GROMACS .gro file of C-alpha atoms in nm:
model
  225
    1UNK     CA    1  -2.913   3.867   6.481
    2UNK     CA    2  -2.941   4.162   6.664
    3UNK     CA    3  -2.724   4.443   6.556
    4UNK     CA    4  -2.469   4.602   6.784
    5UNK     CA    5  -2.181   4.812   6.738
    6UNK     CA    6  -1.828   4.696   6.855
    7UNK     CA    7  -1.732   4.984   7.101
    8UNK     CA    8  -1.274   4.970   7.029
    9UNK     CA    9  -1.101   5.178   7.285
   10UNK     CA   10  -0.819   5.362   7.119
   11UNK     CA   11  -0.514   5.504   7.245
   12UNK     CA   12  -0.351   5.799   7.161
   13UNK     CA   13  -0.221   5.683   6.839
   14UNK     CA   14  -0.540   5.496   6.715
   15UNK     CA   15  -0.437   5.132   6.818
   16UNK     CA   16  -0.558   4.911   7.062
   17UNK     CA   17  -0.275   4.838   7.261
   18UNK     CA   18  -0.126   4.463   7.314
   19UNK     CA   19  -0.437   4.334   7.194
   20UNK     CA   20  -0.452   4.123   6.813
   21UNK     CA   21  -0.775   4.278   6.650
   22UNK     CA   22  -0.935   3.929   6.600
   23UNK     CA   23  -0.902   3.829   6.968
   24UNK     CA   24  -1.039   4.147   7.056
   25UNK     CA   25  -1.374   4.122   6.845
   26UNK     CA   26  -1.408   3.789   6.986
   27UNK     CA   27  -1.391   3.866   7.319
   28UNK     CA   28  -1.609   4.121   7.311
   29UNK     CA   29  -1.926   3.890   7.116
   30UNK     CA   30  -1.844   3.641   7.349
   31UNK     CA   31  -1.942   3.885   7.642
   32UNK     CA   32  -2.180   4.069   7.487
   33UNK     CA   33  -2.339   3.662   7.394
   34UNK     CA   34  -2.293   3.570   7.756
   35UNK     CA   35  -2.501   3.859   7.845
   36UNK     CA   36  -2.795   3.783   7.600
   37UNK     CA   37  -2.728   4.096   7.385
   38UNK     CA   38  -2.606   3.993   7.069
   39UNK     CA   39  -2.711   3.672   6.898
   40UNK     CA   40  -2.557   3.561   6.560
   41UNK     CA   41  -2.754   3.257   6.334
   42UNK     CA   42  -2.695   2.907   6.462
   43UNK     CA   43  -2.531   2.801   6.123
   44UNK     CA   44  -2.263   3.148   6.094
   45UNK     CA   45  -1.931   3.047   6.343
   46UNK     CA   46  -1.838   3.420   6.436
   47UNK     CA   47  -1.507   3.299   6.555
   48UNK     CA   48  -1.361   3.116   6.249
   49UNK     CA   49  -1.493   3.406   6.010
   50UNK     CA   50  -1.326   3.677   6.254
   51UNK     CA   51  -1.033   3.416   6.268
   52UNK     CA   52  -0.988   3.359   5.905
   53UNK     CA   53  -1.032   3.736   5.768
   54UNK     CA   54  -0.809   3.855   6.030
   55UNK     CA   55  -0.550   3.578   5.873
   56UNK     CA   56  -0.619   3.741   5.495
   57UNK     CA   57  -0.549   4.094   5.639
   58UNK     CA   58  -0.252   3.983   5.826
   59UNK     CA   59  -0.112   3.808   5.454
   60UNK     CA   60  -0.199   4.091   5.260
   61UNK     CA   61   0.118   4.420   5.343
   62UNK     CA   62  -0.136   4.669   5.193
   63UNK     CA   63  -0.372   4.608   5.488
   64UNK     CA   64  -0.192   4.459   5.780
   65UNK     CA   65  -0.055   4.792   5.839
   66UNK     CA   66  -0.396   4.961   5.908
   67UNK     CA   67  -0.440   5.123   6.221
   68UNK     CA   68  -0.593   4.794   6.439
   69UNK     CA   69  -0.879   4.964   6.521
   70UNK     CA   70  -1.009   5.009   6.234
   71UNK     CA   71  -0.911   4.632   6.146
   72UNK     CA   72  -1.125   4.556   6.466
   73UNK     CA   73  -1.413   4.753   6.347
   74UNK     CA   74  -1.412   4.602   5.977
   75UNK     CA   75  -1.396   4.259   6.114
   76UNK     CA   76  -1.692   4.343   6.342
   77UNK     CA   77  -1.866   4.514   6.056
   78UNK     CA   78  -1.823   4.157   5.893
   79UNK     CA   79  -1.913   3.911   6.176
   80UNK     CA   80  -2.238   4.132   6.276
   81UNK     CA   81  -2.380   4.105   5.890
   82UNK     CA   82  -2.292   3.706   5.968
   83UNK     CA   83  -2.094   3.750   5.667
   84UNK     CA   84  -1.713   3.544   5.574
   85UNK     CA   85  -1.450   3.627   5.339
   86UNK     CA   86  -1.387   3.275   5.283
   87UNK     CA   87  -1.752   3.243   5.054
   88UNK     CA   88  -1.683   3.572   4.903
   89UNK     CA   89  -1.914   3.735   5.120
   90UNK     CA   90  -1.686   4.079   5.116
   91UNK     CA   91  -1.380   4.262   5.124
   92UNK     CA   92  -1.156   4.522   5.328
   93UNK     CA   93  -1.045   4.798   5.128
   94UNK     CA   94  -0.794   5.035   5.315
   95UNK     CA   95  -0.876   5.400   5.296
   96UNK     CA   96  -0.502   5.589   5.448
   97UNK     CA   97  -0.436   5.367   5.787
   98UNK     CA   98  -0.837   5.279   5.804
   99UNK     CA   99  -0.959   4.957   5.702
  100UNK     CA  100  -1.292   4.916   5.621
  101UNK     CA  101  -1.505   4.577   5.530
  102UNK     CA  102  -1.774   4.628   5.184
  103UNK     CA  103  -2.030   4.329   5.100
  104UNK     CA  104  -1.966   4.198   4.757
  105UNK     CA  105  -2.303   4.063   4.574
  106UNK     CA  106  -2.268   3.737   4.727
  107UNK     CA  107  -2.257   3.922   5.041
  108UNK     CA  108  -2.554   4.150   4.960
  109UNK     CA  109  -2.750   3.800   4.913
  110UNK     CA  110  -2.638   3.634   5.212
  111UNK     CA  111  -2.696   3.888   5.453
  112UNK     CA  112  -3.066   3.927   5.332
  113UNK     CA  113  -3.133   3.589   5.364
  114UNK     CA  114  -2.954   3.577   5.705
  115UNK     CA  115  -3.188   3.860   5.774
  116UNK     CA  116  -3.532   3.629   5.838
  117UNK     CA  117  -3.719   3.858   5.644
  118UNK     CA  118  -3.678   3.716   5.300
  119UNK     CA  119  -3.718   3.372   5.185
  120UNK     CA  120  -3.556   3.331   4.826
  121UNK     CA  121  -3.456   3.609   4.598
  122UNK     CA  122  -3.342   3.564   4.263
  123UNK     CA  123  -3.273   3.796   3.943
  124UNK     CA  124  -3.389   3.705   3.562
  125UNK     CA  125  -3.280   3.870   3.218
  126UNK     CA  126  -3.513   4.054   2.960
  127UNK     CA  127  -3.447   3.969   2.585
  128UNK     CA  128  -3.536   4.147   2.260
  129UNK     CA  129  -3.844   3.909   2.167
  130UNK     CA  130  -3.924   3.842   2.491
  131UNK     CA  131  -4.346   3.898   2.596
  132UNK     CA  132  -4.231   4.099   2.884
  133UNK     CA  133  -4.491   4.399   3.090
  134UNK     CA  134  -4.485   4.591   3.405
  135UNK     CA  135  -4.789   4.726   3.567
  136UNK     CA  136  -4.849   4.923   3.934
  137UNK     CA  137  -4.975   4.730   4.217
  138UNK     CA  138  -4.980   4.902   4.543
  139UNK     CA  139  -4.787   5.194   4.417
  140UNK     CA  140  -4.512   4.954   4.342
  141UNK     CA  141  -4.388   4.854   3.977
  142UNK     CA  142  -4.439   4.478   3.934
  143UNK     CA  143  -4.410   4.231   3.639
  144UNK     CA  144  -4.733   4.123   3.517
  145UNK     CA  145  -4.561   3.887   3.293
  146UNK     CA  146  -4.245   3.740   3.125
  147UNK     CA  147  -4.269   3.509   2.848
  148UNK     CA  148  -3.938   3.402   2.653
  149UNK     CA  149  -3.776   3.097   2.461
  150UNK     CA  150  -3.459   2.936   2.498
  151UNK     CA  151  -3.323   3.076   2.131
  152UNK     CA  152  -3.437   3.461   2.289
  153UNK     CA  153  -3.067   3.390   2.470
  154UNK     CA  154  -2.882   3.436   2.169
  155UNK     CA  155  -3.041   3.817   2.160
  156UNK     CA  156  -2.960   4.156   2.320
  157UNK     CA  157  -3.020   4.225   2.670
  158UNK     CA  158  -3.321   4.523   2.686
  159UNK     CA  159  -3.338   4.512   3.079
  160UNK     CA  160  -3.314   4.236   3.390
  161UNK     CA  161  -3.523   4.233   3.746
  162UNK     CA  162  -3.493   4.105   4.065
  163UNK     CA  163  -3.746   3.969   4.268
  164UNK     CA  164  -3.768   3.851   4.674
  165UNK     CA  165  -4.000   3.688   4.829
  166UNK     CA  166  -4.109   3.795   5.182
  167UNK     CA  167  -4.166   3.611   5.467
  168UNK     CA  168  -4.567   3.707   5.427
  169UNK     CA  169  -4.572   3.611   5.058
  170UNK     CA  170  -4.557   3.982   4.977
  171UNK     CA  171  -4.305   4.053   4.581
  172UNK     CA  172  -4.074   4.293   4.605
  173UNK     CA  173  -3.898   4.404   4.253
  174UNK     CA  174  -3.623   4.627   4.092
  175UNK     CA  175  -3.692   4.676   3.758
  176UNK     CA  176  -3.403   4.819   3.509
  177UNK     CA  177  -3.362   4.875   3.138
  178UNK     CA  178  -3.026   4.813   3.016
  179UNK     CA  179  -3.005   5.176   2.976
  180UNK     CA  180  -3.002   5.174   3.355
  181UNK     CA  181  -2.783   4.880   3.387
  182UNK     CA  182  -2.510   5.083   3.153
  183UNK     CA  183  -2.540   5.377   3.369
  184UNK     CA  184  -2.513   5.181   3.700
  185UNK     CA  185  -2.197   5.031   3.559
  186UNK     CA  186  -2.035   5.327   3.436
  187UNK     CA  187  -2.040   5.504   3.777
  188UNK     CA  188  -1.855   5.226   3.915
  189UNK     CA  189  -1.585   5.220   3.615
  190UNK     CA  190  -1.363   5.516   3.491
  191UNK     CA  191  -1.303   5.389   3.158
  192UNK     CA  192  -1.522   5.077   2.960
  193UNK     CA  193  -1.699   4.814   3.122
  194UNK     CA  194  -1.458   4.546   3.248
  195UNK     CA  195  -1.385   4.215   3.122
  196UNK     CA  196  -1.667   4.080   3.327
  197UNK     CA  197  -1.963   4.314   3.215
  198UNK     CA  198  -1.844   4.260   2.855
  199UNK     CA  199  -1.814   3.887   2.893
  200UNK     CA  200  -2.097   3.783   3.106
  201UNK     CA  201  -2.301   4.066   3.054
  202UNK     CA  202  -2.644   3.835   3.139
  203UNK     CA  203  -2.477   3.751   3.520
  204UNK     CA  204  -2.342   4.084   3.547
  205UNK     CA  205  -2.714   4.247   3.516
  206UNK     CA  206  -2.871   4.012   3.723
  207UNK     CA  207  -2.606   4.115   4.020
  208UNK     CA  208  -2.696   4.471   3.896
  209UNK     CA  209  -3.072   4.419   4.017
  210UNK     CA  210  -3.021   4.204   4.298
  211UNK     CA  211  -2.767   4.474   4.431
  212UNK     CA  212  -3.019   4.740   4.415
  213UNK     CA  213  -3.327   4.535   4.535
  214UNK     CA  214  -3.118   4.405   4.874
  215UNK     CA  215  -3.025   4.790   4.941
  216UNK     CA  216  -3.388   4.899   4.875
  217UNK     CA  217  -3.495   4.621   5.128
  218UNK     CA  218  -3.225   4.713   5.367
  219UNK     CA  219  -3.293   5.046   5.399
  220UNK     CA  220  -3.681   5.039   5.393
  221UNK     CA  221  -3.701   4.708   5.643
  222UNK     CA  222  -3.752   4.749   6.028
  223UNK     CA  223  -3.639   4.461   6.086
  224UNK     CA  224  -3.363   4.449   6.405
  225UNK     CA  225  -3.217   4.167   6.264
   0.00000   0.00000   0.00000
């Protein structure tokens, strides 16, 4: 999927005049398709995920009110990660009248799989008891091994990785102690961990490293897609 930017015109107040945000998105891939500059995957339908999240803005008063071209440009920000609200993918969050559209986990993992460049990526926890040792290769930190039992589970968490698998058979980790899970929570909580982190602390960490791995292949890939 090659990424381009949805040009909105604005007028003088910030809206796109007598045009619905949705239809306006989708009339712009469809040209910029027709034209053989944009391509999305075969198995992502741009026009019912740009259909359906514009129908969640439009139900939800906090959002519907956003200027609409910023609810253009969030809905574009979705479609052109092939992303859709509907699998949890993301969400909009409105920031005065601007909307704006923010991968959740299961959007971080979709859109680097959507990307080509990865073919499976998956997260595992480290338990107190567990053989577990890290190593450089390549001026990377790897795992050299992880050994563990099934009653390890009932023990504290000391740390969780991710790992993806390229294209070219090439690892790629993120490696955290739970020191630097806590910490990564804590910036994104004022007061304790939620509910969530508390409760499922072993699913929480694994979204933790997966998070940080997809933004470390992101930003370091040069890939177009």
């Amino acid at each position: 999927m090659e990424n381009k930017e949805l040009v909105v015109k604005q007028n003088n107040n910030g809206a796109v005049a007598n045009v619905k945000p949705a239809d306006l998105v989708i009339n712009q891939f469809g040209d910029l398709i027709a034209k053989g500059q944009l391509e999305f995957p075969k198995n992502y339908n741009y026009v019912s995920a740009v259909k359906y999240a514009a129908l969640v803005i439009s139900q939800t008063k906090s959002l519907c009110d956003c200027t609409k071209s910023s609810i253009a440009q969030a809905l574009s920000d979705m479609a052109l990660q092939g992303l859709d609200v509907s699998r949890k993918h993301g969400y909009f969050i409105k920031f005065g009248n601007e909307l704006k559209f923010f991968r959740s986990y299961f959007g971080d993992v979709a859109a680097i799989m959507q990307s080509g460049f990865v073919k499976d990526i998956k997260a595992l926890v480290v338990y107190e008891g567990d053989t577990f040792d890290t190593g450089i290769v390549n001026d990377e930190e790897v795992v050299l091994v992880h050994q563990t039992c099934f009653a390890n589970k009932n023990n504290p968490i000391i740390g969780a990785y991710a790992v993806a698998i390229l294209t070219g058979g090439i690892k790629r980790y993120c490696i955290m102690t739970k020191k630097e899970i806590d910490k990564s929570w804590a910036k994104s909580n004022t007061k304790e961990p939620n509910a969530t982190q508390r409760d499922f602390p072993q699913e929480m960490a694994k979204r933790t490293v997966i998070r940080r791995l997809v933004k470390m292949l992101f930003n370091s890939s040069n890939t177009s897609s």
